[in-house]
Short mmCIF file of C-alpha atoms and ligand atoms in Angstrom, two decimals:
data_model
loop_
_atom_site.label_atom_id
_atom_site.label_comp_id
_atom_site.label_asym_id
_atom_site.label_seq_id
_atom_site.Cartn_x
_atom_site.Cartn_y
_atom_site.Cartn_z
CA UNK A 2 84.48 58.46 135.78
CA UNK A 3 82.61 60.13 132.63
CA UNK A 4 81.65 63.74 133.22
CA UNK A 5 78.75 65.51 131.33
CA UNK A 6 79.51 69.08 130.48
CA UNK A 7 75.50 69.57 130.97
CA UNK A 8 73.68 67.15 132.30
CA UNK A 9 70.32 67.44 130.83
CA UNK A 10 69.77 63.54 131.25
CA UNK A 11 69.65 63.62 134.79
CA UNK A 12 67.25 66.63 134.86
CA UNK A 13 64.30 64.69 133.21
CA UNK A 14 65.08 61.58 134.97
CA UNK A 15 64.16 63.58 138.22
CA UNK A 16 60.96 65.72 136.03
CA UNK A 17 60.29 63.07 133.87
CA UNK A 18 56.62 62.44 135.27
CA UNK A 19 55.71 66.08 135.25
CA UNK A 20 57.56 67.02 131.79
CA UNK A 21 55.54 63.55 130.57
CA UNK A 22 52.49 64.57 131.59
CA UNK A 23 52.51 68.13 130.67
CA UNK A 24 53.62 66.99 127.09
CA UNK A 25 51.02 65.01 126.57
CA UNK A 26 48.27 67.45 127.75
CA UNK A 27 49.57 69.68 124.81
CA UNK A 28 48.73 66.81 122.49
CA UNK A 29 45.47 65.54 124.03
CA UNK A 30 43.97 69.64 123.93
CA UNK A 31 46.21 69.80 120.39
CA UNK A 32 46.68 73.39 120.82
CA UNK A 33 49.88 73.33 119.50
CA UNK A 34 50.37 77.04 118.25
CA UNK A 35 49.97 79.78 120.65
CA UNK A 36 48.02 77.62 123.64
CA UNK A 37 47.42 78.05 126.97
CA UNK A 38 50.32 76.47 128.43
CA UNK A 39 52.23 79.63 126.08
CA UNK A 40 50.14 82.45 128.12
CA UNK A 41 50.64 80.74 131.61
CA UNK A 42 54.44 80.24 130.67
CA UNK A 43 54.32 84.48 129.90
CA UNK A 44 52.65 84.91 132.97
CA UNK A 45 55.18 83.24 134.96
CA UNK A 46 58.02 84.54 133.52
CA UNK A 47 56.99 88.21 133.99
CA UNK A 48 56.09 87.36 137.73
CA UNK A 49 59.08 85.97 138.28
CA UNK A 50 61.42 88.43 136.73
CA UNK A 51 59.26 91.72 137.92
CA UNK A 52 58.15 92.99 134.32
CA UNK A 53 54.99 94.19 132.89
CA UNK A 54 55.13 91.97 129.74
CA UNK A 55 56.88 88.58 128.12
CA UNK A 56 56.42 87.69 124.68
CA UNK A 57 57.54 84.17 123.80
CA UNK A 58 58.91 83.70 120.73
CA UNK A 59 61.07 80.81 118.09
CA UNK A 60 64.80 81.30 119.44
CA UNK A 61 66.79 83.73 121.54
CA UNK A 62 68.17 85.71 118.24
CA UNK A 63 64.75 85.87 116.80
CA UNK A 64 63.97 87.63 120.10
CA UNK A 65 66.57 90.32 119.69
CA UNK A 66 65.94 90.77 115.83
CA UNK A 67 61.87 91.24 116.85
CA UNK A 68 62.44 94.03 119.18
CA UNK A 69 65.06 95.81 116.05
CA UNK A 70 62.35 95.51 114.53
CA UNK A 71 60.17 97.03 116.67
CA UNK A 72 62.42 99.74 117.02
CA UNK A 73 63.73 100.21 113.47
CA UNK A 74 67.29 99.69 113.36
CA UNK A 75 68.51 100.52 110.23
CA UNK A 76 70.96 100.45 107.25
CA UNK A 77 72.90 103.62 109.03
CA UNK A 78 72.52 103.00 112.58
CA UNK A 79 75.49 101.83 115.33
CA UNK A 80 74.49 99.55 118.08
CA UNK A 81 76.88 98.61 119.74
CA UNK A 82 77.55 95.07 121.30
CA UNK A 83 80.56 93.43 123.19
CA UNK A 84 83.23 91.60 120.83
CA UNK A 85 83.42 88.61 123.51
CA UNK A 86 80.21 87.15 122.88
CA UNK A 87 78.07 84.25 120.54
CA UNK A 88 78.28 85.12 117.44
CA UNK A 89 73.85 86.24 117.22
CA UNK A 90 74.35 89.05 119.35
CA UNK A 91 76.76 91.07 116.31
CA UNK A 92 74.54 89.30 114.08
CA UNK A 93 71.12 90.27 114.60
CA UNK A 94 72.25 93.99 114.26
CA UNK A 95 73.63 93.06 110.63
CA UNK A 96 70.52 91.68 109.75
CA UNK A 97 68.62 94.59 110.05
CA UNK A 98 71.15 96.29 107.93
CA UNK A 99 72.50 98.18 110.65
CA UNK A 100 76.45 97.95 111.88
CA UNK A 101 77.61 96.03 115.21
CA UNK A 102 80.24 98.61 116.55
CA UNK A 103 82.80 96.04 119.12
CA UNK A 104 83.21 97.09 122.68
CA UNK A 105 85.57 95.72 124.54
CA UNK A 106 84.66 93.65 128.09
CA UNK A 107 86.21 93.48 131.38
CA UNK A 108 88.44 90.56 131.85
CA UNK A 109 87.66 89.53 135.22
CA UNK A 110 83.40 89.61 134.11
CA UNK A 111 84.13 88.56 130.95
CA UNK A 112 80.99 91.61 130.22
CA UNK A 113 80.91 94.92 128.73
CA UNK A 114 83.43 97.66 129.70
CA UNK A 115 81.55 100.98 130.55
CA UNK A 116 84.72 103.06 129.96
CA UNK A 117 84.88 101.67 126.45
CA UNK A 118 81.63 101.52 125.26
CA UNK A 119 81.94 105.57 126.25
CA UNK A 120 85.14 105.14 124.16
CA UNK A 121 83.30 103.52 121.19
CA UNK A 122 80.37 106.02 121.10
CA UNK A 123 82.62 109.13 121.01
CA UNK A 124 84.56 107.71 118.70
CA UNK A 125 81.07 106.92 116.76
CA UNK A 126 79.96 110.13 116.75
CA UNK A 127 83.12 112.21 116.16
CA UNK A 128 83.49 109.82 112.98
CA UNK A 129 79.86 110.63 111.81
CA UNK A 130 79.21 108.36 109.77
CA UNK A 131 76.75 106.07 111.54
CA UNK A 132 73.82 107.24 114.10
CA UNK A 133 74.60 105.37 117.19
CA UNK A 134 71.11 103.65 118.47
CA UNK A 135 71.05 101.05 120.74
CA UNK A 136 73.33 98.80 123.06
CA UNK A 137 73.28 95.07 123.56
CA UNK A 138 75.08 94.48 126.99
CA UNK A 139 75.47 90.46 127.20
CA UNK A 140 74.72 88.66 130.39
CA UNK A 141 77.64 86.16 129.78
CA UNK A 142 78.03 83.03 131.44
CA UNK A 143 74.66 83.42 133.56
CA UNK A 144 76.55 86.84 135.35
CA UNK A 145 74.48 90.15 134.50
CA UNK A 146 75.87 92.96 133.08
CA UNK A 147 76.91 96.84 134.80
CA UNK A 148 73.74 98.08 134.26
CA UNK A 149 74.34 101.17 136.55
CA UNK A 150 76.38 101.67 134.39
CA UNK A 151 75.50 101.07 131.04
CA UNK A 152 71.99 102.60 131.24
CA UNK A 153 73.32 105.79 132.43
CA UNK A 154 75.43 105.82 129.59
CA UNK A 155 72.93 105.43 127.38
CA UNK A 156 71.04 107.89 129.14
CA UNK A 157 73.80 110.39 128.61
CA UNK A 158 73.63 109.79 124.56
CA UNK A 159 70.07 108.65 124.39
CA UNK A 160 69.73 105.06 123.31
CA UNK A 161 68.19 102.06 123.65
CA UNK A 162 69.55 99.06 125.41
CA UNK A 163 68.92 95.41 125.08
CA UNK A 164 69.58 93.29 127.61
CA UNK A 165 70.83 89.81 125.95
CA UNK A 166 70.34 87.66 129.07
CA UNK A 167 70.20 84.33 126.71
CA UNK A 168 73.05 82.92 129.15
CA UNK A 169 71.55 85.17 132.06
CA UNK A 170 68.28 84.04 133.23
CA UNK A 171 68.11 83.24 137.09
CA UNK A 172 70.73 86.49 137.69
CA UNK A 173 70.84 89.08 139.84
CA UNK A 174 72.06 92.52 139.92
CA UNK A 175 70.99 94.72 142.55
CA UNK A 176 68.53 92.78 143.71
CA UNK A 177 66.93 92.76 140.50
CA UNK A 178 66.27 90.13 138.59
CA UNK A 179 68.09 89.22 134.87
CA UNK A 180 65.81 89.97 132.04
CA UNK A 181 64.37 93.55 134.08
CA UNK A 182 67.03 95.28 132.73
CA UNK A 183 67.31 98.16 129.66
CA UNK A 184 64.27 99.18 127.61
CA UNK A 185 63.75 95.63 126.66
CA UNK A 186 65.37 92.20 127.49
CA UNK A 187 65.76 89.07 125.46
CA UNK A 188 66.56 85.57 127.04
CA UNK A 189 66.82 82.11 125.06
CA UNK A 190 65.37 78.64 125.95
CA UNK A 191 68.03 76.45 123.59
CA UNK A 192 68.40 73.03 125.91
CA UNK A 193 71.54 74.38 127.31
CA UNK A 194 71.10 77.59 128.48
CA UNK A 195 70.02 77.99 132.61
CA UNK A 196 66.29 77.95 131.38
CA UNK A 197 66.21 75.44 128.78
CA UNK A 198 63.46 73.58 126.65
CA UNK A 199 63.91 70.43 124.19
CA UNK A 200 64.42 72.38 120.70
CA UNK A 201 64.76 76.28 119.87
CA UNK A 202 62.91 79.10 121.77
CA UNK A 203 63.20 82.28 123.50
CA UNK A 204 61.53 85.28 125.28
CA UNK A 205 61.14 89.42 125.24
CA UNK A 206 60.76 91.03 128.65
CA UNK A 207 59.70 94.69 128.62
CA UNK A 208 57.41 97.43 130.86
CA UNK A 209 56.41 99.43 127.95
CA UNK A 210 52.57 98.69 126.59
CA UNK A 211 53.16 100.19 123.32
CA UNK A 212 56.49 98.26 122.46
CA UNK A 213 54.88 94.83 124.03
CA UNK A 214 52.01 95.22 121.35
CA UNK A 215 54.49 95.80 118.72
CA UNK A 216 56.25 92.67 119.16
CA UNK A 217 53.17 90.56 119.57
CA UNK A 218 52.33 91.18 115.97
CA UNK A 219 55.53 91.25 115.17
CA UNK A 220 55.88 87.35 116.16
CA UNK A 221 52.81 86.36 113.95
CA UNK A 222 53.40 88.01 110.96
CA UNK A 223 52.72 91.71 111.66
CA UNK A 224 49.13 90.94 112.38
CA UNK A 225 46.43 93.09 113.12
CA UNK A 226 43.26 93.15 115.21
CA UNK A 227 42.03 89.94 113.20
CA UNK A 228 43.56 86.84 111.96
CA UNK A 229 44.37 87.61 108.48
CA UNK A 230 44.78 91.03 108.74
CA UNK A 231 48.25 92.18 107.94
CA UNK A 232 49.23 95.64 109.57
CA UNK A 233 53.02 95.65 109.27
CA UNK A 234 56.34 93.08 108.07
CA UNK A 235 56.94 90.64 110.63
CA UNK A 236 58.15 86.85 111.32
CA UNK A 237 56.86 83.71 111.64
CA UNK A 238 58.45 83.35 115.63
CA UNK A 239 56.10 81.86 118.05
CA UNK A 240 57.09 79.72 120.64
CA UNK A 241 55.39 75.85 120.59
CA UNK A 242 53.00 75.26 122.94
CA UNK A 243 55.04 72.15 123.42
CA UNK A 244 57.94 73.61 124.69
CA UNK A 245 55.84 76.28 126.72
CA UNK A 246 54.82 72.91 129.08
CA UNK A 247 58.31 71.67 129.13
CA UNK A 248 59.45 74.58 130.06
CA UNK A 249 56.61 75.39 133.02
CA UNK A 250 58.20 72.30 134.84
CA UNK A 251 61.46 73.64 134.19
CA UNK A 252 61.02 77.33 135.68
CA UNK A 253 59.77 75.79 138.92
CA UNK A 254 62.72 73.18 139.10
CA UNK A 255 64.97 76.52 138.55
CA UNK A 256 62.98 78.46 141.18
CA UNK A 257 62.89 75.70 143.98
CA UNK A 258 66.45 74.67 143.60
CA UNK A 259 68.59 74.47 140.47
CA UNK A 260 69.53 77.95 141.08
CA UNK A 261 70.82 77.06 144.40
CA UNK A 262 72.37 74.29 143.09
CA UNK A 263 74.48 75.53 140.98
CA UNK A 264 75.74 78.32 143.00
CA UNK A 265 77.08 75.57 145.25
CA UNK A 266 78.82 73.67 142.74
CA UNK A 267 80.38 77.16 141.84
CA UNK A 268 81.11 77.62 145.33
CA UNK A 269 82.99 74.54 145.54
CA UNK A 270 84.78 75.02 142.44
CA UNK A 271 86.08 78.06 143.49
CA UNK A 272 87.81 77.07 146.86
CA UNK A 273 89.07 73.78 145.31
CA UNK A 274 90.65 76.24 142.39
CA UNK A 275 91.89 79.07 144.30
CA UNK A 276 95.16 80.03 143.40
CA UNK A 277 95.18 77.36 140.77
CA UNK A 278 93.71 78.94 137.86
CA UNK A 279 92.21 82.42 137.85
CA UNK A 280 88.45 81.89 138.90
CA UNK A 281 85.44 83.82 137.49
CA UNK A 282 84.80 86.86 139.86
CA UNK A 283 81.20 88.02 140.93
CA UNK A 284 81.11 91.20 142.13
CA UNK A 285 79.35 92.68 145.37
CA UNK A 286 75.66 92.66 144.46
CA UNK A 287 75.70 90.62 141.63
CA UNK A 288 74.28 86.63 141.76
CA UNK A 289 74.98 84.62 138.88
CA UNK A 290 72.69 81.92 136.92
CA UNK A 291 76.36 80.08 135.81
CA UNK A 292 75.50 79.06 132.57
CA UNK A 293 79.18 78.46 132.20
CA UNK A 294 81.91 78.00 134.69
CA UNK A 295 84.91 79.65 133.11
CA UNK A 296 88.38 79.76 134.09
CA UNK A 297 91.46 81.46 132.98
CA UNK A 298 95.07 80.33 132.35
CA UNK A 299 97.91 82.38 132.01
CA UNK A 300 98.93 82.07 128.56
CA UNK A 301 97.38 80.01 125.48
CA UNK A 302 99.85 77.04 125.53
CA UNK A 303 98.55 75.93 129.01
CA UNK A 304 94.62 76.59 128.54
CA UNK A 305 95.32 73.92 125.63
CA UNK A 306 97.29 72.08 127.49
CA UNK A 307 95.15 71.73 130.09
CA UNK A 308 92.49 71.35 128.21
CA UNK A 309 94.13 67.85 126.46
CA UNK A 310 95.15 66.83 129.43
CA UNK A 311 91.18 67.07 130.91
CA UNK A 312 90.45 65.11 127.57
CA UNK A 313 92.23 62.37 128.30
CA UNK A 314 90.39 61.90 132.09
CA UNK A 315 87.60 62.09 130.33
CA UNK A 316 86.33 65.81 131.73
CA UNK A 317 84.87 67.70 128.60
CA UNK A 318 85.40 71.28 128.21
CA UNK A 319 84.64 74.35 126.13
CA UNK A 320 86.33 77.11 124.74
CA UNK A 321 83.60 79.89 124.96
CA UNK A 322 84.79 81.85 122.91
CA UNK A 323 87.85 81.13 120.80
CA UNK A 324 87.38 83.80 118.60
CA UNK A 325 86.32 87.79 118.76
CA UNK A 326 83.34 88.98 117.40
CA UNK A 327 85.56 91.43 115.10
CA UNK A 328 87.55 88.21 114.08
CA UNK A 329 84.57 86.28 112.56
CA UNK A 330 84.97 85.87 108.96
CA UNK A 331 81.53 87.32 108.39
CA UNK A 332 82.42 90.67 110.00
CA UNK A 333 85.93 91.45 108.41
CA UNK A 334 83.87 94.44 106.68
CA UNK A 335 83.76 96.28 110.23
CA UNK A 336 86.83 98.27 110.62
CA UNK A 337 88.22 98.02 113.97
CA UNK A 338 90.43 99.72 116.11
CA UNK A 339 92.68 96.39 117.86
CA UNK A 340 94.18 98.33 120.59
CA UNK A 341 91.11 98.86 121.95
CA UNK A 342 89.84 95.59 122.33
CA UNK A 343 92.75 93.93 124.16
CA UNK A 344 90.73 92.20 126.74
CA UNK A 345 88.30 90.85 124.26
CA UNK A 346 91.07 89.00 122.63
CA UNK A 347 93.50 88.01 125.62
CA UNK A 348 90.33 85.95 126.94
CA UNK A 349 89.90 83.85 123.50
CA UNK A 350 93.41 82.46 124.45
CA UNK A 351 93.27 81.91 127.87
CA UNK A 352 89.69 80.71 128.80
CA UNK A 353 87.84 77.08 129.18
CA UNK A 354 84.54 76.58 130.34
CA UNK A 355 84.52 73.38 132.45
CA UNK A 356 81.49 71.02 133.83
CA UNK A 357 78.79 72.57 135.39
CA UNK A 358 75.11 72.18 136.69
CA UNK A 359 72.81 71.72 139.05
CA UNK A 360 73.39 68.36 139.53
CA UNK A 361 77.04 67.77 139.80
CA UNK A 362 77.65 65.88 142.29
CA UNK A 363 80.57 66.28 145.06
CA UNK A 364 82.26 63.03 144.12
CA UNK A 365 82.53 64.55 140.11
CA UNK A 366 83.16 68.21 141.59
CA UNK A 367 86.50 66.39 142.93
CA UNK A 368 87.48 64.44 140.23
CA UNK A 369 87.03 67.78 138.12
CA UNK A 370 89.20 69.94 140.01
CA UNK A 371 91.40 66.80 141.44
CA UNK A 372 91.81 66.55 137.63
CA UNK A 373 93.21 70.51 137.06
CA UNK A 374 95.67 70.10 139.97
CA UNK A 375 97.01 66.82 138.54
CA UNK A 376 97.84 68.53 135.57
CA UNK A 377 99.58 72.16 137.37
CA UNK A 378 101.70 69.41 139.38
CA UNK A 379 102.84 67.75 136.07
C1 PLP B 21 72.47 81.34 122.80
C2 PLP B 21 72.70 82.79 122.67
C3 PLP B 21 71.95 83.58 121.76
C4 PLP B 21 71.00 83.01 120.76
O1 PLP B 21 69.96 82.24 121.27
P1 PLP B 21 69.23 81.16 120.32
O2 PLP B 21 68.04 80.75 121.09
O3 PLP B 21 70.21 80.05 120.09
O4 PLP B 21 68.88 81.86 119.05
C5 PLP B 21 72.16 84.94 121.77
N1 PLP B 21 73.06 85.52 122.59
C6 PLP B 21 73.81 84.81 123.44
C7 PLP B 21 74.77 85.51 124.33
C8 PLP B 21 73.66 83.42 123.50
O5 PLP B 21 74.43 82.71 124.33
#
């Protein structure tokens, strides 16, 4: 048996008609920048999610750096983002000449700590040297973040938050939706994220009028009332009309029953791994989008152990994420406190992401997890 990590094949075999179809319409109309299928797509989105506003733009990072941007984060300011995370959502901050500050994340969510992002901002201020700004909570592995939490928080010191739902879309926290959450949210459409297209784009949620105006310009260049009138610096981010009617098809699929899906696949895979390997926890009133399934061994030797041993059955896997944000070459710069980020660490040696979508099958679900306990009774 071969197992795909993601299988995005058998998604358009069952939507290839529609996905055709819509496709084509793009090129028959030939409204390929900023068509109708982009506006309907917005639409959507903010219906579904329960927002005011959704700008589409090129990628998931753009769609972080845009709202910055809009906000403008600075050479000077602190935002501060989790260290167990893809690499964009330290980066973006950097870009704007600002500083990530690394917060450590709860090992059983694999998300932000409240306790020490209240640790980090102290510590922030009672330094002085940078004006803490903003937070970027992550939505890791489709599960959302404390928000309860966080925003009150960032209530307390007064700052912005960013929801980076690029691996949350589809979740729930208190029966709100992912992407609802902070002063602005940010999802991505790359193919293998729960709301994926076929290439690069990504989406701003917000309620606020004034911040939703900002960004549109911001995507086309800082324009102004008229075409090729320049009001402000901005980016050449749009999202392709193209991948606005791919990914129509695709938000209905997700609505009527990928989401679903998925959660029974995880359901499965955590009563066939119970007491095997530690499973990943959703807590009361969360629901999760599982962009990733991700387990954790004990120690380092047997998550790559394991992970060989999956290799040679022919069950691919991921290490999401082997290193820390505050281990990336690219951020050595940032001075760090290491006890304080203990959890962030521990998990780049003991996790692995294994096979999971909507359409796994029972028969692979078994020879997955038939697979794991094979190699514990080794
Ligand atoms: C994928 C991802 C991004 C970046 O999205 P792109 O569309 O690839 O730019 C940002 N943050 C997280 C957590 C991601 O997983």
């Amino acid at each position: 048996m071969k197992i795909e990590f993601r299988d995005l094949k058998s998604q358009y075999k069952k939507y290839k008609s529609l996905i055709d179809d819509s496709v084509t319409s793009v090129m028959t109309e030939s409204n390929f920048i900023l068509g109708e299928p982009v506006k309907l797509l917005e639409q959507e989105l903010a219906e579904y999610v329960g927002v005011k506003h959704v700008i589409s733009c090129a990628n998931g990072t753009d769609a972080m750096t845009l709202v910055l941007m809009a906000w403008n984060i600075k050479e000077g300011d602190a935002v501060f983002v989790p260290n167990y995370t893809f690499f964009a959502t330290g980066e973006v901050v950097s870009y704007q000449g600002a500083t990530p500050v690394f917060v450590d994340v709860e090992q059983s969510t694999f998300n932000m700590d409240a306790s020490n992002l209240r640790i980090q901002i102290l510590h922030t201020i009672n330094e002085g040297i940078l004006k803490p700004k903003a937070i970027i909570p992550v939505d890791l592995f489709g599960l959302p973040s404390n928000y309860y939490e966080i925003t009150a928080i960032a209530k307390e010191f007064g700052l912005l938050v960013i929801e980076d739902a690029a691996q949350g879309f589809g979740g729930e926290f208190c029966e709100k939706r992912a992407c609802s959450f902070g002063d602005a949210a940010t999802t991505s459409f790359y193919p293998a994220k729960p709301l994926g297209c076929y290439g690069d784009g990504g989406a701003i949620f917000t309620n606020s009028d004034e911040l939703a105006e900002t960004l549109r310009s911001l995507r086309s260049h800082g324009v102004g009332t008229h075409r090729y009138d320049n009001v402000r610096i901005g980016l050449n981010s749009r999202l392709d009309t193209i991948q606005a009617a791919v990914l129509r098809i695709k938000l209905k699929a997700l609505k009527d029953h990928e989401l679903e899906d998925v959660n029974r696949v995880a359901r499965q895979y955590d009563q066939l791994l119970s007491g095997i390997v530690i499973t990943p926890k959703i807590p009361d009133g969360f629901f999760s989008s599982y962009a990733q399934y991700t387990i954790q061994t004990t120690t380092r030797t047997e998550r790559d152990n394991l992970i060989e041993y999956l290799k040679t059955h022919n069950v691919p896997t991921m290490v999401y994420y082997p290193r820390t944000l505050h281990q990336q070459k690219a951020f050595t710069s940032i001075q760090v406190d290491e006890d304080l980020l203990m959890n962030s660490i521990h998990l780049t040696n003991v996790s692995v992401s294994i096979p999971i979508h909507p359409y796994l099958n029972d028969k692979e679900i078994l020879y997955v997890t038939d697979k794991i306990k094979e190699f514990y009774s080794k």
